[in-house]
CSV table of N, CA and C in Angstrom, one decimal:
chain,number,residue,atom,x,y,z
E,1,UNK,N,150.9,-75.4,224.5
E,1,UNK,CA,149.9,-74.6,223.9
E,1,UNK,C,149.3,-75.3,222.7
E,2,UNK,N,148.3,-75.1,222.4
E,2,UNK,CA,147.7,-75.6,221.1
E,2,UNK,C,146.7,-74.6,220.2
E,3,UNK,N,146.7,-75.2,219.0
E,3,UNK,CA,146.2,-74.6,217.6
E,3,UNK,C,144.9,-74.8,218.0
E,4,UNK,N,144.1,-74.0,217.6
E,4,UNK,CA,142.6,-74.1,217.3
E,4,UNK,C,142.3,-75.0,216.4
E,5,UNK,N,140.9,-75.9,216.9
E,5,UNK,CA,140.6,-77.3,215.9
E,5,UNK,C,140.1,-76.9,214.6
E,6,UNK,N,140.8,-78.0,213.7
E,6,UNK,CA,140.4,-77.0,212.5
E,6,UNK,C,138.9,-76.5,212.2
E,7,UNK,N,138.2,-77.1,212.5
E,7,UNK,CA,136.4,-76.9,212.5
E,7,UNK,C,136.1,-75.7,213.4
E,8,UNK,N,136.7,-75.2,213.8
E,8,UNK,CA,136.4,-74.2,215.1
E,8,UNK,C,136.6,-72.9,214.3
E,9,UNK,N,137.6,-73.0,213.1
E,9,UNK,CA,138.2,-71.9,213.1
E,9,UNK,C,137.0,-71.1,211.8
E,10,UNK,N,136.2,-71.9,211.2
E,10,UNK,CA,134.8,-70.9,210.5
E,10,UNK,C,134.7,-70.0,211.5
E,11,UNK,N,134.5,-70.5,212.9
E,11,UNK,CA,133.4,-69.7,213.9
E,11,UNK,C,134.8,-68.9,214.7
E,12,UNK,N,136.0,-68.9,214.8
E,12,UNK,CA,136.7,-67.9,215.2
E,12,UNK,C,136.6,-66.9,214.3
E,13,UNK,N,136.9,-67.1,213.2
E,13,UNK,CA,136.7,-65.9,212.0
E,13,UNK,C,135.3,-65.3,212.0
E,14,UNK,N,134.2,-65.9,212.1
E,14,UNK,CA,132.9,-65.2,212.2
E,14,UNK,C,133.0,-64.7,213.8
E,15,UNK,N,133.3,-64.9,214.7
E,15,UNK,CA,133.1,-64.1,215.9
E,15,UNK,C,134.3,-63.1,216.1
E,16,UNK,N,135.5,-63.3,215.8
E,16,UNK,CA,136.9,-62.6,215.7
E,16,UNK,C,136.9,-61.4,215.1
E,17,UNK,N,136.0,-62.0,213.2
E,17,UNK,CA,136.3,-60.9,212.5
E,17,UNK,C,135.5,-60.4,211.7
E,18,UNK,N,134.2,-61.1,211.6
E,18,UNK,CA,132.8,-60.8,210.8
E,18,UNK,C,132.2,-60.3,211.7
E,19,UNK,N,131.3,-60.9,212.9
E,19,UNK,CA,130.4,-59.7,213.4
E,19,UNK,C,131.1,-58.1,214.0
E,20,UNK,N,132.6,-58.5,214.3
E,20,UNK,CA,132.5,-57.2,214.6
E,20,UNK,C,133.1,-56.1,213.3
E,21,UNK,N,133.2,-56.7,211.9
E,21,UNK,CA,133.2,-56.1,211.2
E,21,UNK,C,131.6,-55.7,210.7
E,22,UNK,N,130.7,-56.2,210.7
E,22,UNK,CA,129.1,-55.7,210.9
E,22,UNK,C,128.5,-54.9,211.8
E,23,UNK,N,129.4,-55.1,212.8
E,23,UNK,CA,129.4,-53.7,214.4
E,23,UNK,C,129.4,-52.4,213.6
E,24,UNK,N,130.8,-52.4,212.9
E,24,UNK,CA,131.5,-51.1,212.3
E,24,UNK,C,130.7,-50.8,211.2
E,25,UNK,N,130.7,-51.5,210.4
E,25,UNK,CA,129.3,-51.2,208.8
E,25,UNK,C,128.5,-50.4,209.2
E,26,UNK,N,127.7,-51.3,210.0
E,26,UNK,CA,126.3,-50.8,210.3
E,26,UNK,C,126.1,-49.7,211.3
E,27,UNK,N,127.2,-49.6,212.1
E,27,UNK,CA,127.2,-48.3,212.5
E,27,UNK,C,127.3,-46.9,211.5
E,28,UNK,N,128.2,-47.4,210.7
E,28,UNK,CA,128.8,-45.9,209.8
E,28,UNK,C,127.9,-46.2,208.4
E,29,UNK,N,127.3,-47.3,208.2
E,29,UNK,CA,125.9,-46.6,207.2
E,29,UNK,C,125.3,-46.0,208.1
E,30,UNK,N,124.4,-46.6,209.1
E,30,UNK,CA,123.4,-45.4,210.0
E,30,UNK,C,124.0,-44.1,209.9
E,31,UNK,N,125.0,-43.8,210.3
E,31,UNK,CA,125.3,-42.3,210.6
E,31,UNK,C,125.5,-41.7,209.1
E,32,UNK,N,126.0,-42.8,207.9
E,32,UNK,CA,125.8,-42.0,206.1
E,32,UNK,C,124.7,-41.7,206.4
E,33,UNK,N,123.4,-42.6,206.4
E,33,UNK,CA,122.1,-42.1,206.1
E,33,UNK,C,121.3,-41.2,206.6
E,34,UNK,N,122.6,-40.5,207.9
E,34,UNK,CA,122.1,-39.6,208.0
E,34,UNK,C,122.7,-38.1,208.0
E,35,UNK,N,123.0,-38.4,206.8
E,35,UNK,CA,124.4,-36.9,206.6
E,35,UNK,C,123.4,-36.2,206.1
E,36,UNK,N,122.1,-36.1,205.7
E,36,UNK,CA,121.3,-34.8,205.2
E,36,UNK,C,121.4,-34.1,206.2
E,37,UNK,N,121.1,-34.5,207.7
E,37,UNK,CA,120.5,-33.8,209.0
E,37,UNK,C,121.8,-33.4,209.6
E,38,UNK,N,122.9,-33.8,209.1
E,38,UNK,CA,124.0,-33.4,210.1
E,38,UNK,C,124.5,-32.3,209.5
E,39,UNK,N,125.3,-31.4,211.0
E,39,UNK,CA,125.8,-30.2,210.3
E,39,UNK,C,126.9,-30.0,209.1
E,40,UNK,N,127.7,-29.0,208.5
E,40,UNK,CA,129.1,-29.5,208.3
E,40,UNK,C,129.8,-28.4,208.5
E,41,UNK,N,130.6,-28.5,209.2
E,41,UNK,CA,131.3,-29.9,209.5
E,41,UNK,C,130.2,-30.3,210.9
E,42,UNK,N,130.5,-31.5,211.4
E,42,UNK,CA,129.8,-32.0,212.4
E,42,UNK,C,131.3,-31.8,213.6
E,43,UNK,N,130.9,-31.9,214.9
E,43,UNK,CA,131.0,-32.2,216.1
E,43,UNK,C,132.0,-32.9,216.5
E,44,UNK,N,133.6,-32.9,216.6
E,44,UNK,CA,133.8,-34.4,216.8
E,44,UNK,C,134.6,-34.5,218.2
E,45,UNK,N,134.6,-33.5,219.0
E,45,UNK,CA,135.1,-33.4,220.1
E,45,UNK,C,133.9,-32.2,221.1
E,46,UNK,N,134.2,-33.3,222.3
E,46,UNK,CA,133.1,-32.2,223.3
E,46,UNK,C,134.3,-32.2,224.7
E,47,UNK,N,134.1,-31.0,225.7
E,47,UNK,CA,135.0,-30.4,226.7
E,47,UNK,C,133.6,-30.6,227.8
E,48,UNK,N,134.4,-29.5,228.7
E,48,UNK,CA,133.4,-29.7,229.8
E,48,UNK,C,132.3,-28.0,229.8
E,49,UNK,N,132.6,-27.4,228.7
E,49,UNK,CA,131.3,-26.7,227.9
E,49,UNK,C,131.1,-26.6,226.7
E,50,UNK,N,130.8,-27.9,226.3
E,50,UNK,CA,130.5,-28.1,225.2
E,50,UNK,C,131.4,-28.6,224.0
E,51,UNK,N,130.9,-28.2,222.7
E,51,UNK,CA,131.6,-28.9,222.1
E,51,UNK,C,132.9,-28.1,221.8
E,52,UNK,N,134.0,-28.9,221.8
E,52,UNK,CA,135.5,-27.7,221.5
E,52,UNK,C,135.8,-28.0,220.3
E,53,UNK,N,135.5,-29.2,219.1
E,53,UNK,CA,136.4,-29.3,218.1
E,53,UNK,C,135.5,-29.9,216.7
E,54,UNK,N,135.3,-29.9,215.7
E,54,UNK,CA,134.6,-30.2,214.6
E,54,UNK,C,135.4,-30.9,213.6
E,55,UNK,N,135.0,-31.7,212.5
E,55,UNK,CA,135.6,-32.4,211.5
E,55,UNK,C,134.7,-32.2,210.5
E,56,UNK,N,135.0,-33.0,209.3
E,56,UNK,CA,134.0,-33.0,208.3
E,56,UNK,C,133.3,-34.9,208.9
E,57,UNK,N,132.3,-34.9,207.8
E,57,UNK,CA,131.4,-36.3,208.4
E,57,UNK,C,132.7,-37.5,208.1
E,58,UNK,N,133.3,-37.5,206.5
E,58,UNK,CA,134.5,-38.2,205.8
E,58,UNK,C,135.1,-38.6,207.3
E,59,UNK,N,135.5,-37.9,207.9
E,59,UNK,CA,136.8,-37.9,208.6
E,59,UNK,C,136.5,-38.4,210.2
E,60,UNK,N,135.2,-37.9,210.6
E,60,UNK,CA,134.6,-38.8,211.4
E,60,UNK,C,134.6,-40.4,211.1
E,61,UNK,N,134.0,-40.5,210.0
E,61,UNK,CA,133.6,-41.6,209.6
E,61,UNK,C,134.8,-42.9,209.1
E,62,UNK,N,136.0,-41.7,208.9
E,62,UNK,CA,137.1,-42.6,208.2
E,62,UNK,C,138.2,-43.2,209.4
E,63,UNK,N,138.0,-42.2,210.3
E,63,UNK,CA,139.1,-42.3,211.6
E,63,UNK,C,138.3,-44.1,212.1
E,64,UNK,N,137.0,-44.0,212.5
E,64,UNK,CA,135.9,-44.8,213.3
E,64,UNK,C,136.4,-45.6,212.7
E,65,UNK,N,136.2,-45.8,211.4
E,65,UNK,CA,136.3,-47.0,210.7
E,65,UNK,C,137.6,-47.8,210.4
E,66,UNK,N,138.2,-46.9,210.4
E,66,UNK,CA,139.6,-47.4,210.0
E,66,UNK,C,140.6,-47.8,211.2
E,67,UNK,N,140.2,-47.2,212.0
E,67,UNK,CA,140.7,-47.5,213.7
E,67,UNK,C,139.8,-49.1,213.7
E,68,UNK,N,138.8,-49.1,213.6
E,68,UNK,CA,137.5,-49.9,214.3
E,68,UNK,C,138.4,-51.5,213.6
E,69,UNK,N,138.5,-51.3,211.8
E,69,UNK,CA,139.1,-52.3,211.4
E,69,UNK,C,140.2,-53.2,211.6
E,70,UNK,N,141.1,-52.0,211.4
E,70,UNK,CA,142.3,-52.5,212.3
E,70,UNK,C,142.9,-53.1,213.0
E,71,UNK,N,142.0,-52.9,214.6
E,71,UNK,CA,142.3,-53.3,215.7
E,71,UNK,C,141.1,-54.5,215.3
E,72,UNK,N,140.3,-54.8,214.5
E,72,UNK,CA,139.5,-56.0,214.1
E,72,UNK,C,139.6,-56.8,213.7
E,73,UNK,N,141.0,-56.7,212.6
E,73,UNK,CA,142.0,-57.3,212.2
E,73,UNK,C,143.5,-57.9,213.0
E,74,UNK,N,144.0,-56.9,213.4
E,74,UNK,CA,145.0,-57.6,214.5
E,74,UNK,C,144.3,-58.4,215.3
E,75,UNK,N,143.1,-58.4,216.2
E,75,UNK,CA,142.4,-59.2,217.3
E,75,UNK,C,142.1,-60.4,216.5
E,76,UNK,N,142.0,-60.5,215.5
E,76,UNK,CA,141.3,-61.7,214.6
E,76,UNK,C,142.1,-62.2,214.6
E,77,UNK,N,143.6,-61.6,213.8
E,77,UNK,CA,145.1,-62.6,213.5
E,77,UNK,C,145.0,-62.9,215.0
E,78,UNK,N,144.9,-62.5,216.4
E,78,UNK,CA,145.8,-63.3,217.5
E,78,UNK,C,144.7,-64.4,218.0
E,79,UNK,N,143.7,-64.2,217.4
E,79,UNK,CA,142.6,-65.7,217.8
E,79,UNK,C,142.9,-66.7,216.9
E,80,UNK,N,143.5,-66.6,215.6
E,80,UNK,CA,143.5,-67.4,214.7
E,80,UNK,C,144.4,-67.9,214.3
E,81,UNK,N,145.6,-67.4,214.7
E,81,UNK,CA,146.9,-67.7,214.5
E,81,UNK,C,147.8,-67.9,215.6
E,82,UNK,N,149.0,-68.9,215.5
E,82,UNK,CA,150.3,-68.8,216.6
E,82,UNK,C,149.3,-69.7,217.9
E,83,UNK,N,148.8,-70.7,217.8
E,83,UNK,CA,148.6,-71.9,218.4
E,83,UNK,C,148.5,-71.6,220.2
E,84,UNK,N,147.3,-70.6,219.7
E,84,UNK,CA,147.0,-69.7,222.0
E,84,UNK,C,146.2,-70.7,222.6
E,85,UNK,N,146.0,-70.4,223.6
E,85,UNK,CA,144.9,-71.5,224.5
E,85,UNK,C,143.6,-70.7,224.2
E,86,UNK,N,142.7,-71.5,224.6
E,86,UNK,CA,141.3,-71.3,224.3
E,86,UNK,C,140.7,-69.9,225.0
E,87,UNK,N,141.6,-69.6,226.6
E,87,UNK,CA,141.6,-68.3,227.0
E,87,UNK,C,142.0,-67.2,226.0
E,88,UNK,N,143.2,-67.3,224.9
E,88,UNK,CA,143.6,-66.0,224.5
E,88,UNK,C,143.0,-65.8,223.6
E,89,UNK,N,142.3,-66.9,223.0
E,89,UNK,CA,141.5,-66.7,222.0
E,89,UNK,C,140.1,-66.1,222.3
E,90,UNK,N,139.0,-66.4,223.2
E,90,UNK,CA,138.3,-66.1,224.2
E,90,UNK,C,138.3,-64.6,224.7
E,91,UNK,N,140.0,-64.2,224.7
E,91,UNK,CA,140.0,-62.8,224.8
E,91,UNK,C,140.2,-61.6,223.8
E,92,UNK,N,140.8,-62.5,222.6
E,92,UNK,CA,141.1,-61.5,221.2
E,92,UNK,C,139.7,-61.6,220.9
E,93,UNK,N,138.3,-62.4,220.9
E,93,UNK,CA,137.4,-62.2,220.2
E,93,UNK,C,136.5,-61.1,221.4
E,94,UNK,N,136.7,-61.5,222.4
E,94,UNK,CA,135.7,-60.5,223.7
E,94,UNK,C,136.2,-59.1,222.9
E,95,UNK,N,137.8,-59.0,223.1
E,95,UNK,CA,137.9,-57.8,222.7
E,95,UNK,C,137.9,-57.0,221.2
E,96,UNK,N,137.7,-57.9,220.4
E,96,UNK,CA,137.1,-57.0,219.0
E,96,UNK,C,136.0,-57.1,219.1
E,97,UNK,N,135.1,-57.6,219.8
E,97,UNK,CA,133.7,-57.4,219.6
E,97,UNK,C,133.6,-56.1,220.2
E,98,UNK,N,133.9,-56.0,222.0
E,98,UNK,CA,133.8,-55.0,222.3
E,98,UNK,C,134.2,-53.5,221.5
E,99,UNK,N,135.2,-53.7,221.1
E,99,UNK,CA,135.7,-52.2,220.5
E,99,UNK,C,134.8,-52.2,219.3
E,100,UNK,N,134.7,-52.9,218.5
E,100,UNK,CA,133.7,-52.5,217.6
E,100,UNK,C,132.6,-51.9,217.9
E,101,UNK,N,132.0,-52.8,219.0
E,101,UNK,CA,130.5,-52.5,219.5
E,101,UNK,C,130.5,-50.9,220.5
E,102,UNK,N,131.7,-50.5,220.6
E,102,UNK,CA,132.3,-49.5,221.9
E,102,UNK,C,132.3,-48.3,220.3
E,103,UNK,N,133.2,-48.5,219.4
E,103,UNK,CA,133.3,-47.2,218.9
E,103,UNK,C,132.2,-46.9,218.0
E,104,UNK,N,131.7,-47.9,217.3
E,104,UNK,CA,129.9,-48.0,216.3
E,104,UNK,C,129.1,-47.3,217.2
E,105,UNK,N,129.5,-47.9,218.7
E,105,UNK,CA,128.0,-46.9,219.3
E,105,UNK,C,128.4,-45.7,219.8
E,106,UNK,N,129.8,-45.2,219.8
E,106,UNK,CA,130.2,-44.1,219.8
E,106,UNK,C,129.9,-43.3,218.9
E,107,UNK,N,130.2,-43.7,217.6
E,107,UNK,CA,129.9,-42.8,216.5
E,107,UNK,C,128.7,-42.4,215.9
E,108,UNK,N,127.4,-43.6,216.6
E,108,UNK,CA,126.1,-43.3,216.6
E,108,UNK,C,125.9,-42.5,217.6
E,109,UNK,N,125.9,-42.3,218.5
E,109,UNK,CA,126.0,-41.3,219.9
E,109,UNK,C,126.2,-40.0,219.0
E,110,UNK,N,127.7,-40.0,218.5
E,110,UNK,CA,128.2,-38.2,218.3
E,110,UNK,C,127.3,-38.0,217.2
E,111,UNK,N,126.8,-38.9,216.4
E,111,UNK,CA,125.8,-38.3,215.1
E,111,UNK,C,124.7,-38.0,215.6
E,112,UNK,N,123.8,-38.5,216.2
E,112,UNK,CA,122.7,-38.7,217.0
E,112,UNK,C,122.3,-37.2,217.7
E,113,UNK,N,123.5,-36.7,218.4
E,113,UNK,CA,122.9,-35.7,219.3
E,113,UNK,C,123.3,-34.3,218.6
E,114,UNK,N,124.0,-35.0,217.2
E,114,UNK,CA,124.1,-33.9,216.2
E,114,UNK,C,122.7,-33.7,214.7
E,115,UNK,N,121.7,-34.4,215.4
E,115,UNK,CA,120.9,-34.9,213.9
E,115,UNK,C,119.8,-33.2,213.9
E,116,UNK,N,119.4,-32.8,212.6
E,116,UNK,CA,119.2,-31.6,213.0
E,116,UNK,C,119.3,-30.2,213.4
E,117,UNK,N,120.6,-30.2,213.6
E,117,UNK,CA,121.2,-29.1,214.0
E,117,UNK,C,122.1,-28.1,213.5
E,118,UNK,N,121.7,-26.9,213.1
E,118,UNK,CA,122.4,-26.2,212.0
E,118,UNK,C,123.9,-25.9,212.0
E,119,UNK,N,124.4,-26.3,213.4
E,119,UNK,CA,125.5,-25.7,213.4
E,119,UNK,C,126.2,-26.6,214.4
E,120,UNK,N,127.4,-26.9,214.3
E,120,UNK,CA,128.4,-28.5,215.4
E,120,UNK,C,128.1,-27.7,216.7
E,121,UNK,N,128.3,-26.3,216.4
E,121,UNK,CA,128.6,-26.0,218.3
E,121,UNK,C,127.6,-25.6,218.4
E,122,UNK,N,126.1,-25.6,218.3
E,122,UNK,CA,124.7,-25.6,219.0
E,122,UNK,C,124.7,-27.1,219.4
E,123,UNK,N,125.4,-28.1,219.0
E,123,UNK,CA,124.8,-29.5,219.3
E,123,UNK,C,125.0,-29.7,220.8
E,124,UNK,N,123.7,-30.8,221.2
E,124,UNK,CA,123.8,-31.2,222.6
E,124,UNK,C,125.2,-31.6,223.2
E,125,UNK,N,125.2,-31.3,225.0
E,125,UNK,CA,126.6,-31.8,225.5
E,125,UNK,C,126.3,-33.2,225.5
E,126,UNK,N,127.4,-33.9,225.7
E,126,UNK,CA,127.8,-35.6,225.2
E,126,UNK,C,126.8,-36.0,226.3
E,127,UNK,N,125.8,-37.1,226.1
E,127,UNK,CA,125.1,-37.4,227.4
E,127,UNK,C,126.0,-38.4,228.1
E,128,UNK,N,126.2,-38.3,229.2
E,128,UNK,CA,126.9,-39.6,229.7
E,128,UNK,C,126.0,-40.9,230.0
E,129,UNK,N,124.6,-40.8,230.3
E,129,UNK,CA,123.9,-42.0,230.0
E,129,UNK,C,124.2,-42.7,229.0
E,130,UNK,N,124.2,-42.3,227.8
E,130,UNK,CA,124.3,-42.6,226.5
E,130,UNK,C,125.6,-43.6,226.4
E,131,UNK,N,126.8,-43.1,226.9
E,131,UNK,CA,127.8,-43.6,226.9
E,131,UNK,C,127.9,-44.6,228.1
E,132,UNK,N,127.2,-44.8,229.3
E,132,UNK,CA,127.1,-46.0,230.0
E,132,UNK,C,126.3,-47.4,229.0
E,133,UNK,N,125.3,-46.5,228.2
E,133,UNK,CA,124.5,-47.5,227.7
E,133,UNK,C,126.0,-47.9,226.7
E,134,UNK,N,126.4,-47.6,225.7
E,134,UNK,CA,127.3,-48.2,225.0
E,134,UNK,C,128.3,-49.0,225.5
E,135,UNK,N,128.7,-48.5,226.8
E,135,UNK,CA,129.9,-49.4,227.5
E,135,UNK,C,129.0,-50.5,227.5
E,136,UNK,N,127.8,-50.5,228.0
E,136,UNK,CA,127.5,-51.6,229.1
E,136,UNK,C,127.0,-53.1,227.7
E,137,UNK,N,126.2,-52.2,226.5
E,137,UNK,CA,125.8,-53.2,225.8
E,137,UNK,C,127.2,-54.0,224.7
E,138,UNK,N,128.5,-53.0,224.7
E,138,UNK,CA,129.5,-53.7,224.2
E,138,UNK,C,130.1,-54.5,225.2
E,139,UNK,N,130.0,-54.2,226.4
E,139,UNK,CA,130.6,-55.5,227.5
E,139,UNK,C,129.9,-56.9,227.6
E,140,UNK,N,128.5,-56.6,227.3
E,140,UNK,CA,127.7,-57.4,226.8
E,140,UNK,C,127.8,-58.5,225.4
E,141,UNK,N,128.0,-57.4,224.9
E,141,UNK,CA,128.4,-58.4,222.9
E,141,UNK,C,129.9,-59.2,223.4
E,142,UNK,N,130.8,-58.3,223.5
E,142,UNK,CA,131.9,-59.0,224.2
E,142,UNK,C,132.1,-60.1,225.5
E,143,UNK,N,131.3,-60.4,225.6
E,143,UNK,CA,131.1,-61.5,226.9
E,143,UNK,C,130.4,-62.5,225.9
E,144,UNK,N,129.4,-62.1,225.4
E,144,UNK,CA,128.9,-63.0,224.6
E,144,UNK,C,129.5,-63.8,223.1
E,145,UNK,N,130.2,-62.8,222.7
E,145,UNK,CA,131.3,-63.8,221.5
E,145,UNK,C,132.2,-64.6,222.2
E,146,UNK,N,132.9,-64.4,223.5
E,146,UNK,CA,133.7,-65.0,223.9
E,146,UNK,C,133.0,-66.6,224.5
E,147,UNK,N,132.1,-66.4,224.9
E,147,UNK,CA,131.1,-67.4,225.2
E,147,UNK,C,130.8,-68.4,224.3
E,148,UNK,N,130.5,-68.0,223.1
E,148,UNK,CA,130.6,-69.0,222.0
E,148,UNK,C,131.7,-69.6,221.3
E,149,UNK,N,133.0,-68.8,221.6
E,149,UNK,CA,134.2,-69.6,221.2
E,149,UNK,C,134.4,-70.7,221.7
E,150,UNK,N,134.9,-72.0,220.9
E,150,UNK,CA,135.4,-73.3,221.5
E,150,UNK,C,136.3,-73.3,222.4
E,151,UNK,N,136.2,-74.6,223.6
E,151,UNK,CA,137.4,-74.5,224.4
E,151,UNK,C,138.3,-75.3,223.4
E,152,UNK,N,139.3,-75.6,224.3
E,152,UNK,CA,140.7,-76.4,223.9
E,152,UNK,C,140.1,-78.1,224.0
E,153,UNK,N,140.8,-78.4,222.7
E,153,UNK,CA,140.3,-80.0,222.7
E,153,UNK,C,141.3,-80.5,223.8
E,154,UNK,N,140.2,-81.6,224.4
E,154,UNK,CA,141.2,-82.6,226.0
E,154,UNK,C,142.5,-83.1,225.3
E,155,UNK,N,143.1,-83.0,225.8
E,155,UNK,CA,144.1,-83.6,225.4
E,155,UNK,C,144.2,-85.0,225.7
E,156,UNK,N,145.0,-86.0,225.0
E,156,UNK,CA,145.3,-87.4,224.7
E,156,UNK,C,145.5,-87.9,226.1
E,157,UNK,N,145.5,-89.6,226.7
E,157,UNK,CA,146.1,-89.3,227.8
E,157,UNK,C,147.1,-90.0,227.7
């Protein structure tokens, strides 16, 4: 197995652990900026009629984030550390990008179809287009950070 070259490792940190820490930011300012329009508490669980459970916006916003970081952080340490092949690295970064890009656009989703609306349990049912688009465009970000990570330098002969 081998260590990531040292020059590589700016760009493991910015694909490992900066863009998808800017996934999660800029998700949860959008949805601050829109806490005039949201109810309170807001929405944070929907069934198969509607919505069954509510939070305050804090607690939406703190679970997202704090989950989102986390696992942003552990995926970071296993691309950056403990000398993996260019595959595991390749896959710690696919998958923090994904999850970041997976729960940001989740959290803009549950705010989104709550913008407006006086009360959590008038808000719209969860669209599931909505939620294909989010899979589809985080499988997307995640295919594409992994894409720009370096392979493994050739070895000597």
């Amino acid at each position: 197995m081998t260590a990531p070259a040292r020059d590589s490792r700016g760009r493991i940190i910015a694909l490992a652990v900066g863009a998808p820490m800017l996934l999660i930011a800029g998700a949860g300012t959008l949805v601050l900026s829109w806490s005039a329009r949201l109810p309170d508490p807001v929405a944070s669980h929907w069934g198969l009629h509607g919505v069954n459970g509510t939070s305050s916006l804090a607690a939406l916003l703190g679970v997202s984030l704090v989950i989102g970081t986390l696992l942003t952080v552990l995926l970071g340490g296993i691309a950056l550390f403990g000398g993996q092949p260019a595959f595991t690295r390749r896959m710690a970064v696919a998958m923090s990008t994904w999850l970041a890009a997976f729960l940001g656009g989740m959290l803009i989703v549950t705010a989104w179809i709550q913008l407006d609306v006086a009360d959590a349990y008038l808000a719209r049912d969860f669209p599931l287009g909505a939620i294909g688009i989010v899979v589809l465009l985080s499988v997307l970000l995640g295919a594409g950070a992994a894409a720009l990570m370096p392979a493994d330098p050739v070895p000597a002969a």
